[in-house]
PDB file of C-alpha atoms in Angstrom:
ATOM      1  CA  UNK A   1     -85.821  29.940 -21.493  1.00  0.00           C
ATOM      2  CA  UNK A   2     -84.084  28.922 -18.285  1.00  0.00           C
ATOM      3  CA  UNK A   3     -84.838  27.878 -14.397  1.00  0.00           C
ATOM      4  CA  UNK A   4     -82.249  27.899 -11.902  1.00  0.00           C
ATOM      5  CA  UNK A   5     -82.158  24.511 -10.447  1.00  0.00           C
ATOM      6  CA  UNK A   6     -78.864  24.349  -9.354  1.00  0.00           C
ATOM      7  CA  UNK A   7     -77.497  24.437  -5.397  1.00  0.00           C
ATOM      8  CA  UNK A   8     -75.536  26.938  -3.791  1.00  0.00           C
ATOM      9  CA  UNK A   9     -72.898  24.407  -2.744  1.00  0.00           C
ATOM     10  CA  UNK A  10     -72.086  23.111  -5.388  1.00  0.00           C
ATOM     11  CA  UNK A  11     -71.933  26.631  -7.603  1.00  0.00           C
ATOM     12  CA  UNK A  12     -68.997  25.617  -9.524  1.00  0.00           C
ATOM     13  CA  UNK A  13     -65.862  27.712  -8.715  1.00  0.00           C
ATOM     14  CA  UNK A  14     -65.596  28.061 -12.236  1.00  0.00           C
ATOM     15  CA  UNK A  15     -66.994  27.235 -15.392  1.00  0.00           C
ATOM     16  CA  UNK A  16     -66.642  23.877 -16.912  1.00  0.00           C
ATOM     17  CA  UNK A  17     -66.350  24.249 -20.505  1.00  0.00           C
ATOM     18  CA  UNK A  18     -69.653  24.365 -22.429  1.00  0.00           C
ATOM     19  CA  UNK A  19     -69.103  21.812 -25.076  1.00  0.00           C
ATOM     20  CA  UNK A  20     -69.370  18.410 -24.305  1.00  0.00           C
ATOM     21  CA  UNK A  21     -67.465  16.692 -22.121  1.00  0.00           C
ATOM     22  CA  UNK A  22     -65.226  13.899 -23.967  1.00  0.00           C
ATOM     23  CA  UNK A  23     -64.725  11.929 -20.795  1.00  0.00           C
ATOM     24  CA  UNK A  24     -68.366  11.194 -20.266  1.00  0.00           C
ATOM     25  CA  UNK A  25     -69.319  10.682 -23.521  1.00  0.00           C
ATOM     26  CA  UNK A  26     -66.146   8.138 -22.997  1.00  0.00           C
ATOM     27  CA  UNK A  27     -67.549   6.016 -20.323  1.00  0.00           C
ATOM     28  CA  UNK A  28     -70.477   6.817 -21.766  1.00  0.00           C
ATOM     29  CA  UNK A  29     -69.265   4.428 -25.045  1.00  0.00           C
ATOM     30  CA  UNK A  30     -67.423   2.168 -22.642  1.00  0.00           C
ATOM     31  CA  UNK A  31     -71.304   1.206 -21.520  1.00  0.00           C
ATOM     32  CA  UNK A  32     -71.951   0.402 -24.638  1.00  0.00           C
ATOM     33  CA  UNK A  33     -68.900  -1.707 -25.507  1.00  0.00           C
ATOM     34  CA  UNK A  34     -70.062  -3.892 -22.377  1.00  0.00           C
ATOM     35  CA  UNK A  35     -73.793  -4.252 -23.099  1.00  0.00           C
ATOM     36  CA  UNK A  36     -72.804  -5.276 -27.251  1.00  0.00           C
ATOM     37  CA  UNK A  37     -70.832  -8.150 -25.181  1.00  0.00           C
ATOM     38  CA  UNK A  38     -73.851  -9.068 -23.234  1.00  0.00           C
ATOM     39  CA  UNK A  39     -76.682  -8.551 -25.996  1.00  0.00           C
ATOM     40  CA  UNK A  40     -73.983 -10.107 -29.141  1.00  0.00           C
ATOM     41  CA  UNK A  41     -73.721 -13.576 -26.792  1.00  0.00           C
ATOM     42  CA  UNK A  42     -77.755 -13.132 -26.074  1.00  0.00           C
ATOM     43  CA  UNK A  43     -78.236 -13.758 -29.115  1.00  0.00           C
ATOM     44  CA  UNK A  44     -76.344 -16.785 -29.629  1.00  0.00           C
ATOM     45  CA  UNK A  45     -77.629 -18.425 -26.826  1.00  0.00           C
ATOM     46  CA  UNK A  46     -81.462 -17.554 -28.021  1.00  0.00           C
ATOM     47  CA  UNK A  47     -80.446 -19.288 -31.229  1.00  0.00           C
ATOM     48  CA  UNK A  48     -78.685 -22.098 -29.716  1.00  0.00           C
ATOM     49  CA  UNK A  49     -75.288 -21.476 -31.237  1.00  0.00           C
ATOM     50  CA  UNK A  50     -73.864 -21.797 -27.731  1.00  0.00           C
ATOM     51  CA  UNK A  51     -74.660 -23.903 -25.105  1.00  0.00           C
ATOM     52  CA  UNK A  52     -74.530 -21.717 -22.137  1.00  0.00           C
ATOM     53  CA  UNK A  53     -77.679 -20.211 -21.282  1.00  0.00           C
ATOM     54  CA  UNK A  54     -76.513 -16.274 -21.020  1.00  0.00           C
ATOM     55  CA  UNK A  55     -80.160 -14.669 -19.504  1.00  0.00           C
ATOM     56  CA  UNK A  56     -79.814 -17.988 -16.755  1.00  0.00           C
ATOM     57  CA  UNK A  57     -76.416 -17.792 -16.007  1.00  0.00           C
ATOM     58  CA  UNK A  58     -75.592 -16.130 -12.799  1.00  0.00           C
ATOM     59  CA  UNK A  59     -72.113 -14.097 -14.222  1.00  0.00           C
ATOM     60  CA  UNK A  60     -73.924 -12.760 -16.854  1.00  0.00           C
ATOM     61  CA  UNK A  61     -76.596 -11.860 -14.874  1.00  0.00           C
ATOM     62  CA  UNK A  62     -74.436  -9.941 -13.035  1.00  0.00           C
ATOM     63  CA  UNK A  63     -72.936  -8.814 -16.125  1.00  0.00           C
ATOM     64  CA  UNK A  64     -75.887  -7.288 -17.628  1.00  0.00           C
ATOM     65  CA  UNK A  65     -76.879  -5.267 -13.972  1.00  0.00           C
ATOM     66  CA  UNK A  66     -73.707  -3.747 -13.726  1.00  0.00           C
ATOM     67  CA  UNK A  67     -73.933  -2.871 -17.646  1.00  0.00           C
ATOM     68  CA  UNK A  68     -77.466  -0.815 -16.476  1.00  0.00           C
ATOM     69  CA  UNK A  69     -76.117   0.263 -13.521  1.00  0.00           C
ATOM     70  CA  UNK A  70     -73.264   1.971 -14.752  1.00  0.00           C
ATOM     71  CA  UNK A  71     -75.760   3.417 -17.612  1.00  0.00           C
ATOM     72  CA  UNK A  72     -78.503   4.754 -15.082  1.00  0.00           C
ATOM     73  CA  UNK A  73     -75.295   5.958 -13.004  1.00  0.00           C
ATOM     74  CA  UNK A  74     -74.108   8.124 -16.231  1.00  0.00           C
ATOM     75  CA  UNK A  75     -77.887   9.292 -16.543  1.00  0.00           C
ATOM     76  CA  UNK A  76     -77.492  11.098 -13.098  1.00  0.00           C
ATOM     77  CA  UNK A  77     -74.113  11.897 -13.305  1.00  0.00           C
ATOM     78  CA  UNK A  78     -75.137  13.780 -16.924  1.00  0.00           C
ATOM     79  CA  UNK A  79     -78.249  15.278 -15.507  1.00  0.00           C
ATOM     80  CA  UNK A  80     -76.452  17.277 -12.566  1.00  0.00           C
ATOM     81  CA  UNK A  81     -73.562  18.944 -15.500  1.00  0.00           C
ATOM     82  CA  UNK A  82     -76.435  19.758 -17.763  1.00  0.00           C
ATOM     83  CA  UNK A  83     -78.117  21.675 -15.595  1.00  0.00           C
ATOM     84  CA  UNK A  84     -75.504  22.957 -13.704  1.00  0.00           C
ATOM     85  CA  UNK A  85     -77.009  26.623 -15.063  1.00  0.00           C
ATOM     86  CA  UNK A  86     -80.025  25.938 -14.735  1.00  0.00           C
ATOM     87  CA  UNK A  87     -82.759  23.674 -16.535  1.00  0.00           C
ATOM     88  CA  UNK A  88     -82.472  24.478 -20.741  1.00  0.00           C
ATOM     89  CA  UNK A  89     -86.283  23.460 -21.092  1.00  0.00           C
ATOM     90  CA  UNK A  90     -86.176  23.123 -24.970  1.00  0.00           C
ATOM     91  CA  UNK A  91     -83.175  20.799 -24.992  1.00  0.00           C
ATOM     92  CA  UNK A  92     -84.193  18.967 -21.931  1.00  0.00           C
ATOM     93  CA  UNK A  93     -87.964  18.079 -23.391  1.00  0.00           C
ATOM     94  CA  UNK A  94     -86.673  17.024 -26.781  1.00  0.00           C
ATOM     95  CA  UNK A  95     -84.367  14.692 -25.306  1.00  0.00           C
ATOM     96  CA  UNK A  96     -87.172  13.309 -23.549  1.00  0.00           C
ATOM     97  CA  UNK A  97     -89.215  12.732 -25.596  1.00  0.00           C
ATOM     98  CA  UNK A  98     -86.173  11.185 -27.772  1.00  0.00           C
ATOM     99  CA  UNK A  99     -85.560   8.427 -25.761  1.00  0.00           C
ATOM    100  CA  UNK A 100     -89.598   7.754 -24.483  1.00  0.00           C
ATOM    101  CA  UNK A 101     -89.841   7.058 -28.065  1.00  0.00           C
ATOM    102  CA  UNK A 102     -87.249   5.107 -28.572  1.00  0.00           C
ATOM    103  CA  UNK A 103     -88.966   3.061 -24.982  1.00  0.00           C
ATOM    104  CA  UNK A 104     -92.457   3.044 -27.239  1.00  0.00           C
ATOM    105  CA  UNK A 105     -90.101   2.069 -30.288  1.00  0.00           C
ATOM    106  CA  UNK A 106     -88.786  -1.489 -28.682  1.00  0.00           C
ATOM    107  CA  UNK A 107     -91.649  -2.230 -26.770  1.00  0.00           C
ATOM    108  CA  UNK A 108     -93.582  -2.301 -30.033  1.00  0.00           C
ATOM    109  CA  UNK A 109     -91.093  -3.797 -31.441  1.00  0.00           C
ATOM    110  CA  UNK A 110     -90.417  -6.892 -28.777  1.00  0.00           C
ATOM    111  CA  UNK A 111     -94.430  -6.919 -28.843  1.00  0.00           C
ATOM    112  CA  UNK A 112     -94.057  -8.247 -32.290  1.00  0.00           C
ATOM    113  CA  UNK A 113     -90.955 -10.153 -31.955  1.00  0.00           C
ATOM    114  CA  UNK A 114     -91.742 -11.779 -29.319  1.00  0.00           C
ATOM    115  CA  UNK A 115     -94.760 -11.325 -27.746  1.00  0.00           C
ATOM    116  CA  UNK A 116     -93.958 -13.847 -24.550  1.00  0.00           C
ATOM    117  CA  UNK A 117     -91.103 -11.361 -22.814  1.00  0.00           C
ATOM    118  CA  UNK A 118     -91.913  -8.252 -24.500  1.00  0.00           C
ATOM    119  CA  UNK A 119     -89.987  -4.817 -22.317  1.00  0.00           C
ATOM    120  CA  UNK A 120     -92.473  -3.513 -21.062  1.00  0.00           C
ATOM    121  CA  UNK A 121     -90.249  -2.236 -18.886  1.00  0.00           C
ATOM    122  CA  UNK A 122     -86.556  -1.956 -19.933  1.00  0.00           C
ATOM    123  CA  UNK A 123     -83.779   0.764 -19.189  1.00  0.00           C
ATOM    124  CA  UNK A 124     -84.916   3.031 -21.778  1.00  0.00           C
ATOM    125  CA  UNK A 125     -88.435   3.597 -19.973  1.00  0.00           C
ATOM    126  CA  UNK A 126     -86.476   4.219 -17.143  1.00  0.00           C
ATOM    127  CA  UNK A 127     -84.263   6.680 -17.906  1.00  0.00           C
ATOM    128  CA  UNK A 128     -87.342   8.403 -19.625  1.00  0.00           C
ATOM    129  CA  UNK A 129     -89.071   8.257 -16.198  1.00  0.00           C
ATOM    130  CA  UNK A 130     -86.036   8.654 -13.948  1.00  0.00           C
ATOM    131  CA  UNK A 131     -85.062  12.251 -16.081  1.00  0.00           C
ATOM    132  CA  UNK A 132     -88.376  13.407 -15.074  1.00  0.00           C
ATOM    133  CA  UNK A 133     -88.227  12.067 -11.306  1.00  0.00           C
ATOM    134  CA  UNK A 134     -84.990  13.564 -10.918  1.00  0.00           C
ATOM    135  CA  UNK A 135     -85.233  17.093 -11.348  1.00  0.00           C
ATOM    136  CA  UNK A 136     -86.482  17.993  -7.587  1.00  0.00           C
ATOM    137  CA  UNK A 137     -84.048  15.929  -6.316  1.00  0.00           C
ATOM    138  CA  UNK A 138     -81.261  18.615  -8.360  1.00  0.00           C
ATOM    139  CA  UNK A 139     -81.495  21.092  -5.109  1.00  0.00           C
ATOM    140  CA  UNK A 140     -80.465  18.175  -2.866  1.00  0.00           C
ATOM    141  CA  UNK A 141     -77.004  18.882  -1.667  1.00  0.00           C
ATOM    142  CA  UNK A 142     -74.310  15.520  -2.443  1.00  0.00           C
ATOM    143  CA  UNK A 143     -74.959  14.010   1.322  1.00  0.00           C
ATOM    144  CA  UNK A 144     -78.742  13.767   1.105  1.00  0.00           C
ATOM    145  CA  UNK A 145     -78.453  12.852  -3.044  1.00  0.00           C
ATOM    146  CA  UNK A 146     -76.102   9.418  -1.237  1.00  0.00           C
ATOM    147  CA  UNK A 147     -78.576   9.170   1.883  1.00  0.00           C
ATOM    148  CA  UNK A 148     -81.650   8.663  -1.209  1.00  0.00           C
ATOM    149  CA  UNK A 149     -79.703   6.161  -2.860  1.00  0.00           C
ATOM    150  CA  UNK A 150     -78.712   4.171  -0.032  1.00  0.00           C
ATOM    151  CA  UNK A 151     -83.218   4.515   0.570  1.00  0.00           C
ATOM    152  CA  UNK A 152     -83.400   3.620  -2.707  1.00  0.00           C
ATOM    153  CA  UNK A 153     -81.208   0.093  -2.966  1.00  0.00           C
ATOM    154  CA  UNK A 154     -82.587  -0.946   1.000  1.00  0.00           C
ATOM    155  CA  UNK A 155     -86.067  -0.383   0.002  1.00  0.00           C
ATOM    156  CA  UNK A 156     -86.762  -4.029  -1.357  1.00  0.00           C
ATOM    157  CA  UNK A 157     -84.906  -5.660   1.649  1.00  0.00           C
ATOM    158  CA  UNK A 158     -88.813  -4.702   3.563  1.00  0.00           C
ATOM    159  CA  UNK A 159     -91.701  -6.184   2.546  1.00  0.00           C
ATOM    160  CA  UNK A 160     -94.425  -3.768   0.011  1.00  0.00           C
ATOM    161  CA  UNK A 161     -97.012  -2.026   1.017  1.00  0.00           C
ATOM    162  CA  UNK A 162     -99.768  -4.014  -0.174  1.00  0.00           C
ATOM    163  CA  UNK A 163    -101.593  -1.827  -2.753  1.00  0.00           C
ATOM    164  CA  UNK A 164     -97.983  -1.641  -4.522  1.00  0.00           C
ATOM    165  CA  UNK A 165     -98.274  -5.201  -5.123  1.00  0.00           C
ATOM    166  CA  UNK A 166    -100.323  -5.431  -8.200  1.00  0.00           C
ATOM    167  CA  UNK A 167     -99.485  -6.435 -11.613  1.00  0.00           C
ATOM    168  CA  UNK A 168    -100.012  -3.053 -13.023  1.00  0.00           C
ATOM    169  CA  UNK A 169     -97.333  -1.513 -10.727  1.00  0.00           C
ATOM    170  CA  UNK A 170     -95.112  -3.970 -11.586  1.00  0.00           C
ATOM    171  CA  UNK A 171     -92.884  -1.002 -13.418  1.00  0.00           C
ATOM    172  CA  UNK A 172     -92.453   0.371  -9.619  1.00  0.00           C
ATOM    173  CA  UNK A 173     -90.632  -3.182  -8.691  1.00  0.00           C
ATOM    174  CA  UNK A 174     -92.556  -3.726  -5.490  1.00  0.00           C
ATOM    175  CA  UNK A 175     -94.646  -6.636  -6.847  1.00  0.00           C
ATOM    176  CA  UNK A 176     -93.738 -10.229  -6.195  1.00  0.00           C
ATOM    177  CA  UNK A 177     -95.447 -10.648  -9.011  1.00  0.00           C
ATOM    178  CA  UNK A 178     -93.208 -11.545 -11.796  1.00  0.00           C
ATOM    179  CA  UNK A 179     -93.911 -11.318 -15.788  1.00  0.00           C
ATOM    180  CA  UNK A 180     -91.094 -12.638 -18.643  1.00  0.00           C
ATOM    181  CA  UNK A 181     -89.800 -10.297 -20.516  1.00  0.00           C
ATOM    182  CA  UNK A 182     -86.364  -9.831 -21.861  1.00  0.00           C
ATOM    183  CA  UNK A 183     -85.005  -6.609 -19.995  1.00  0.00           C
ATOM    184  CA  UNK A 184     -86.555  -5.228 -16.692  1.00  0.00           C
ATOM    185  CA  UNK A 185     -85.126  -2.508 -15.293  1.00  0.00           C
ATOM    186  CA  UNK A 186     -87.923  -1.119 -12.434  1.00  0.00           C
ATOM    187  CA  UNK A 187     -87.589   2.189  -9.931  1.00  0.00           C
ATOM    188  CA  UNK A 188     -86.702   0.547  -7.663  1.00  0.00           C
ATOM    189  CA  UNK A 189     -83.834  -0.026  -6.515  1.00  0.00           C
ATOM    190  CA  UNK A 190     -82.882   0.977 -10.189  1.00  0.00           C
ATOM    191  CA  UNK A 191     -83.319   4.608  -9.008  1.00  0.00           C
ATOM    192  CA  UNK A 192     -80.823   4.552  -6.655  1.00  0.00           C
ATOM    193  CA  UNK A 193     -77.779   3.889  -9.487  1.00  0.00           C
ATOM    194  CA  UNK A 194     -79.343   7.573 -11.418  1.00  0.00           C
ATOM    195  CA  UNK A 195     -79.242   9.366  -7.353  1.00  0.00           C
ATOM    196  CA  UNK A 196     -76.120   8.299  -7.012  1.00  0.00           C
ATOM    197  CA  UNK A 197     -74.808   9.689  -9.880  1.00  0.00           C
ATOM    198  CA  UNK A 198     -76.288  12.865  -9.246  1.00  0.00           C
ATOM    199  CA  UNK A 199     -74.290  12.533  -6.361  1.00  0.00           C
ATOM    200  CA  UNK A 200     -71.464  11.870  -8.206  1.00  0.00           C
ATOM    201  CA  UNK A 201     -71.794  14.542 -10.148  1.00  0.00           C
ATOM    202  CA  UNK A 202     -72.311  17.487  -7.318  1.00  0.00           C
ATOM    203  CA  UNK A 203     -68.741  16.293  -6.456  1.00  0.00           C
ATOM    204  CA  UNK A 204     -67.196  16.396  -9.723  1.00  0.00           C
ATOM    205  CA  UNK A 205     -68.810  20.053  -9.627  1.00  0.00           C
ATOM    206  CA  UNK A 206     -67.674  21.343  -6.693  1.00  0.00           C
ATOM    207  CA  UNK A 207     -63.845  19.598  -7.596  1.00  0.00           C
ATOM    208  CA  UNK A 208     -63.551  20.483 -10.884  1.00  0.00           C
ATOM    209  CA  UNK A 209     -60.022  19.293 -12.270  1.00  0.00           C
ATOM    210  CA  UNK A 210     -58.485  18.144 -15.285  1.00  0.00           C
ATOM    211  CA  UNK A 211     -60.993  15.301 -16.209  1.00  0.00           C
ATOM    212  CA  UNK A 212     -63.268  18.283 -17.551  1.00  0.00           C
ATOM    213  CA  UNK A 213     -60.967  19.130 -20.130  1.00  0.00           C
ATOM    214  CA  UNK A 214     -59.459  15.627 -21.174  1.00  0.00           C
ATOM    215  CA  UNK A 215     -60.395  15.271 -25.186  1.00  0.00           C
ATOM    216  CA  UNK A 216     -60.005  12.419 -26.623  1.00  0.00           C
ATOM    217  CA  UNK A 217     -57.143  12.151 -29.023  1.00  0.00           C
ATOM    218  CA  UNK A 218     -56.142   8.685 -29.954  1.00  0.00           C
ATOM    219  CA  UNK A 219     -58.374   7.119 -32.848  1.00  0.00           C
ATOM    220  CA  UNK A 220     -59.469   4.163 -30.484  1.00  0.00           C
ATOM    221  CA  UNK A 221     -61.042   6.732 -27.984  1.00  0.00           C
ATOM    222  CA  UNK A 222     -62.058   8.892 -30.681  1.00  0.00           C
ATOM    223  CA  UNK A 223     -64.632   5.941 -31.529  1.00  0.00           C
ATOM    224  CA  UNK A 224     -66.070   5.215 -27.955  1.00  0.00           C
ATOM    225  CA  UNK A 225     -66.745   8.574 -27.606  1.00  0.00           C
ATOM    226  CA  UNK A 226     -68.641   9.167 -30.374  1.00  0.00           C
ATOM    227  CA  UNK A 227     -70.310   6.256 -29.955  1.00  0.00           C
ATOM    228  CA  UNK A 228     -71.342   7.719 -26.666  1.00  0.00           C
ATOM    229  CA  UNK A 229     -72.334  10.858 -28.119  1.00  0.00           C
ATOM    230  CA  UNK A 230     -74.785   9.107 -29.777  1.00  0.00           C
ATOM    231  CA  UNK A 231     -75.916   6.354 -27.576  1.00  0.00           C
ATOM    232  CA  UNK A 232     -79.291   6.365 -28.244  1.00  0.00           C
ATOM    233  CA  UNK A 233     -79.118   5.777 -31.570  1.00  0.00           C
ATOM    234  CA  UNK A 234     -76.438   3.127 -30.620  1.00  0.00           C
ATOM    235  CA  UNK A 235     -78.487   1.285 -28.798  1.00  0.00           C
ATOM    236  CA  UNK A 236     -81.663   1.094 -31.502  1.00  0.00           C
ATOM    237  CA  UNK A 237     -79.673  -0.304 -34.347  1.00  0.00           C
ATOM    238  CA  UNK A 238     -77.726  -2.722 -32.334  1.00  0.00           C
ATOM    239  CA  UNK A 239     -79.290  -5.785 -31.548  1.00  0.00           C
ATOM    240  CA  UNK A 240     -81.089  -5.412 -35.944  1.00  0.00           C
ATOM    241  CA  UNK A 241     -77.863  -5.558 -36.588  1.00  0.00           C
ATOM    242  CA  UNK A 242     -76.297  -8.601 -34.668  1.00  0.00           C
ATOM    243  CA  UNK A 243     -79.428 -10.521 -35.508  1.00  0.00           C
ATOM    244  CA  UNK A 244     -79.549  -9.735 -39.368  1.00  0.00           C
ATOM    245  CA  UNK A 245     -75.879 -11.231 -39.152  1.00  0.00           C
ATOM    246  CA  UNK A 246     -76.548 -13.710 -37.305  1.00  0.00           C
ATOM    247  CA  UNK A 247     -79.523 -14.610 -39.248  1.00  0.00           C
ATOM    248  CA  UNK A 248     -77.148 -14.391 -42.579  1.00  0.00           C
ATOM    249  CA  UNK A 249     -75.080 -16.807 -40.738  1.00  0.00           C
ATOM    250  CA  UNK A 250     -77.444 -19.734 -39.168  1.00  0.00           C
ATOM    251  CA  UNK A 251     -78.837 -20.003 -43.380  1.00  0.00           C
ATOM    252  CA  UNK A 252     -75.006 -19.742 -44.903  1.00  0.00           C
ATOM    253  CA  UNK A 253     -73.796 -22.434 -42.279  1.00  0.00           C
ATOM    254  CA  UNK A 254     -77.167 -25.158 -42.937  1.00  0.00           C
ATOM    255  CA  UNK A 255     -75.654 -28.716 -42.973  1.00  0.00           C
ATOM    256  CA  UNK A 256     -75.281 -31.849 -40.656  1.00  0.00           C
ATOM    257  CA  UNK A 257     -73.330 -30.018 -37.806  1.00  0.00           C
ATOM    258  CA  UNK A 258     -75.579 -27.210 -37.760  1.00  0.00           C
ATOM    259  CA  UNK A 259     -78.919 -29.199 -38.068  1.00  0.00           C
ATOM    260  CA  UNK A 260     -77.747 -30.659 -34.660  1.00  0.00           C
ATOM    261  CA  UNK A 261     -77.166 -28.107 -33.016  1.00  0.00           C
ATOM    262  CA  UNK A 262     -80.567 -26.546 -31.348  1.00  0.00           C
ATOM    263  CA  UNK A 263     -80.952 -30.000 -30.112  1.00  0.00           C
ATOM    264  CA  UNK A 264     -77.603 -30.358 -29.291  1.00  0.00           C
ATOM    265  CA  UNK A 265     -77.726 -27.230 -26.990  1.00  0.00           C
ATOM    266  CA  UNK A 266     -80.834 -27.751 -25.256  1.00  0.00           C
ATOM    267  CA  UNK A 267     -80.077 -31.371 -24.374  1.00  0.00           C
ATOM    268  CA  UNK A 268     -76.779 -29.511 -23.214  1.00  0.00           C
ATOM    269  CA  UNK A 269     -78.128 -27.163 -20.565  1.00  0.00           C
ATOM    270  CA  UNK A 270     -80.681 -29.669 -19.393  1.00  0.00           C
ATOM    271  CA  UNK A 271     -77.534 -31.443 -18.056  1.00  0.00           C
ATOM    272  CA  UNK A 272     -75.329 -28.540 -17.310  1.00  0.00           C
ATOM    273  CA  UNK A 273     -78.461 -27.165 -15.244  1.00  0.00           C
ATOM    274  CA  UNK A 274     -77.950 -31.034 -13.406  1.00  0.00           C
ATOM    275  CA  UNK A 275     -74.670 -30.062 -11.508  1.00  0.00           C
ATOM    276  CA  UNK A 276     -73.141 -32.322 -13.935  1.00  0.00           C
ATOM    277  CA  UNK A 277     -69.370 -31.465 -15.404  1.00  0.00           C
ATOM    278  CA  UNK A 278     -69.465 -30.475 -19.552  1.00  0.00           C
ATOM    279  CA  UNK A 279     -67.446 -32.829 -20.966  1.00  0.00           C
ATOM    280  CA  UNK A 280     -69.757 -35.550 -19.392  1.00  0.00           C
ATOM    281  CA  UNK A 281     -72.443 -34.216 -20.855  1.00  0.00           C
ATOM    282  CA  UNK A 282     -71.212 -33.598 -24.473  1.00  0.00           C
ATOM    283  CA  UNK A 283     -70.902 -37.221 -24.970  1.00  0.00           C
ATOM    284  CA  UNK A 284     -74.209 -38.226 -23.221  1.00  0.00           C
ATOM    285  CA  UNK A 285     -76.092 -36.032 -25.841  1.00  0.00           C
ATOM    286  CA  UNK A 286     -74.212 -36.559 -28.673  1.00  0.00           C
ATOM    287  CA  UNK A 287     -74.299 -40.023 -27.778  1.00  0.00           C
ATOM    288  CA  UNK A 288     -78.343 -39.631 -27.701  1.00  0.00           C
ATOM    289  CA  UNK A 289     -78.004 -37.750 -31.152  1.00  0.00           C
ATOM    290  CA  UNK A 290     -76.398 -41.233 -32.511  1.00  0.00           C
ATOM    291  CA  UNK A 291     -78.728 -43.299 -31.513  1.00  0.00           C
ATOM    292  CA  UNK A 292     -81.316 -41.219 -32.547  1.00  0.00           C
ATOM    293  CA  UNK A 293     -79.912 -41.394 -36.207  1.00  0.00           C
ATOM    294  CA  UNK A 294     -79.305 -45.310 -35.687  1.00  0.00           C
ATOM    295  CA  UNK A 295     -83.060 -45.553 -34.226  1.00  0.00           C
ATOM    296  CA  UNK A 296     -84.546 -43.403 -37.397  1.00  0.00           C
ATOM    297  CA  UNK A 297     -86.332 -41.434 -34.817  1.00  0.00           C
ATOM    298  CA  UNK A 298     -83.893 -38.394 -35.617  1.00  0.00           C
ATOM    299  CA  UNK A 299     -85.487 -36.653 -38.313  1.00  0.00           C
ATOM    300  CA  UNK A 300     -88.715 -36.433 -36.539  1.00  0.00           C
ATOM    301  CA  UNK A 301     -87.178 -35.828 -33.471  1.00  0.00           C
ATOM    302  CA  UNK A 302     -86.352 -32.359 -35.590  1.00  0.00           C
ATOM    303  CA  UNK A 303     -89.630 -32.025 -36.722  1.00  0.00           C
ATOM    304  CA  UNK A 304     -91.468 -32.330 -34.066  1.00  0.00           C
ATOM    305  CA  UNK A 305     -93.588 -35.706 -34.431  1.00  0.00           C
ATOM    306  CA  UNK A 306     -92.730 -38.314 -32.629  1.00  0.00           C
ATOM    307  CA  UNK A 307     -95.625 -40.302 -31.838  1.00  0.00           C
ATOM    308  CA  UNK A 308     -96.119 -41.520 -28.371  1.00  0.00           C
ATOM    309  CA  UNK A 309     -94.120 -44.785 -28.781  1.00  0.00           C
ATOM    310  CA  UNK A 310     -91.553 -43.325 -30.634  1.00  0.00           C
ATOM    311  CA  UNK A 311     -90.939 -40.327 -28.052  1.00  0.00           C
ATOM    312  CA  UNK A 312     -90.614 -43.134 -25.444  1.00  0.00           C
ATOM    313  CA  UNK A 313     -88.157 -44.953 -27.208  1.00  0.00           C
ATOM    314  CA  UNK A 314     -86.528 -41.702 -28.108  1.00  0.00           C
ATOM    315  CA  UNK A 315     -86.716 -40.879 -23.626  1.00  0.00           C
ATOM    316  CA  UNK A 316     -85.122 -44.828 -23.337  1.00  0.00           C
ATOM    317  CA  UNK A 317     -82.109 -44.306 -25.793  1.00  0.00           C
ATOM    318  CA  UNK A 318     -81.703 -40.817 -24.001  1.00  0.00           C
ATOM    319  CA  UNK A 319     -81.253 -42.112 -20.497  1.00  0.00           C
ATOM    320  CA  UNK A 320     -79.144 -45.498 -21.534  1.00  0.00           C
ATOM    321  CA  UNK A 321     -76.505 -42.819 -22.908  1.00  0.00           C
ATOM    322  CA  UNK A 322     -76.969 -40.476 -19.806  1.00  0.00           C
ATOM    323  CA  UNK A 323     -76.612 -43.761 -17.745  1.00  0.00           C
ATOM    324  CA  UNK A 324     -73.453 -44.828 -19.518  1.00  0.00           C
ATOM    325  CA  UNK A 325     -70.047 -44.403 -17.389  1.00  0.00           C
TER     326      UNK A 325
END
């Protein structure tokens, strides 16, 4: 059963192909590739395999926001295309159940894997809820969608009503209270990306061209488009694969240098955060490691079994290294 939710203003002059549109799948696949880059860097940082603190780095944080925005924009764009002839209820609810189920799975998995920063409202949670919230907006003309999109982006600039500034309403994006989480994509302002995608979808329907008939013919394009068509499965599988590979690499690469790496990475991050050059930090941190080994404190540092006096001695050794020219 279908319910007509199209708007007369954007009715296409000629029907789009009923098959999936390769260009949309390609765009989603490219967003997945960008996400792979970020998540792999995040995992390297989490396991102290690189000096950069990826979640706290401004450049990486901006990259993560760009990726999230691209996914949500594609969600809005695709929703307009999928409902161009009306809402196919069975297909819609089947897809919604899959995304909501995947979001619940992510929450449960991260609750056990990292309870201090489990994901309670990440990108999948947002997509599931946005897929429902966006339905009334399908009837609106393109320029109104653009206005609503701008409104959602502007809302964080204004103080929220006190009633919305509550811990249990964190997912709305108004609360000033923060909670540690590995992925947080609240309704405000991110739903603005979905509406922006719907705006672009309306424009695309009104100005049909070769974009809708473009086909992924080269092997790389076909692979990326395949990933876009199967984005939910790829999303759920990629992190366990990354973490599994890194875990195996870390287990196989046990040696003196690898043993010192977590301490070295922690030292470098602390040093660089004080706006000291990486070259100076590397010299000072390696100096501290050498000093701790000479004093017979290195093993106790690794096992976190230092006494109070030994901790003070450790601080003195490190301080001398950082004061050295």
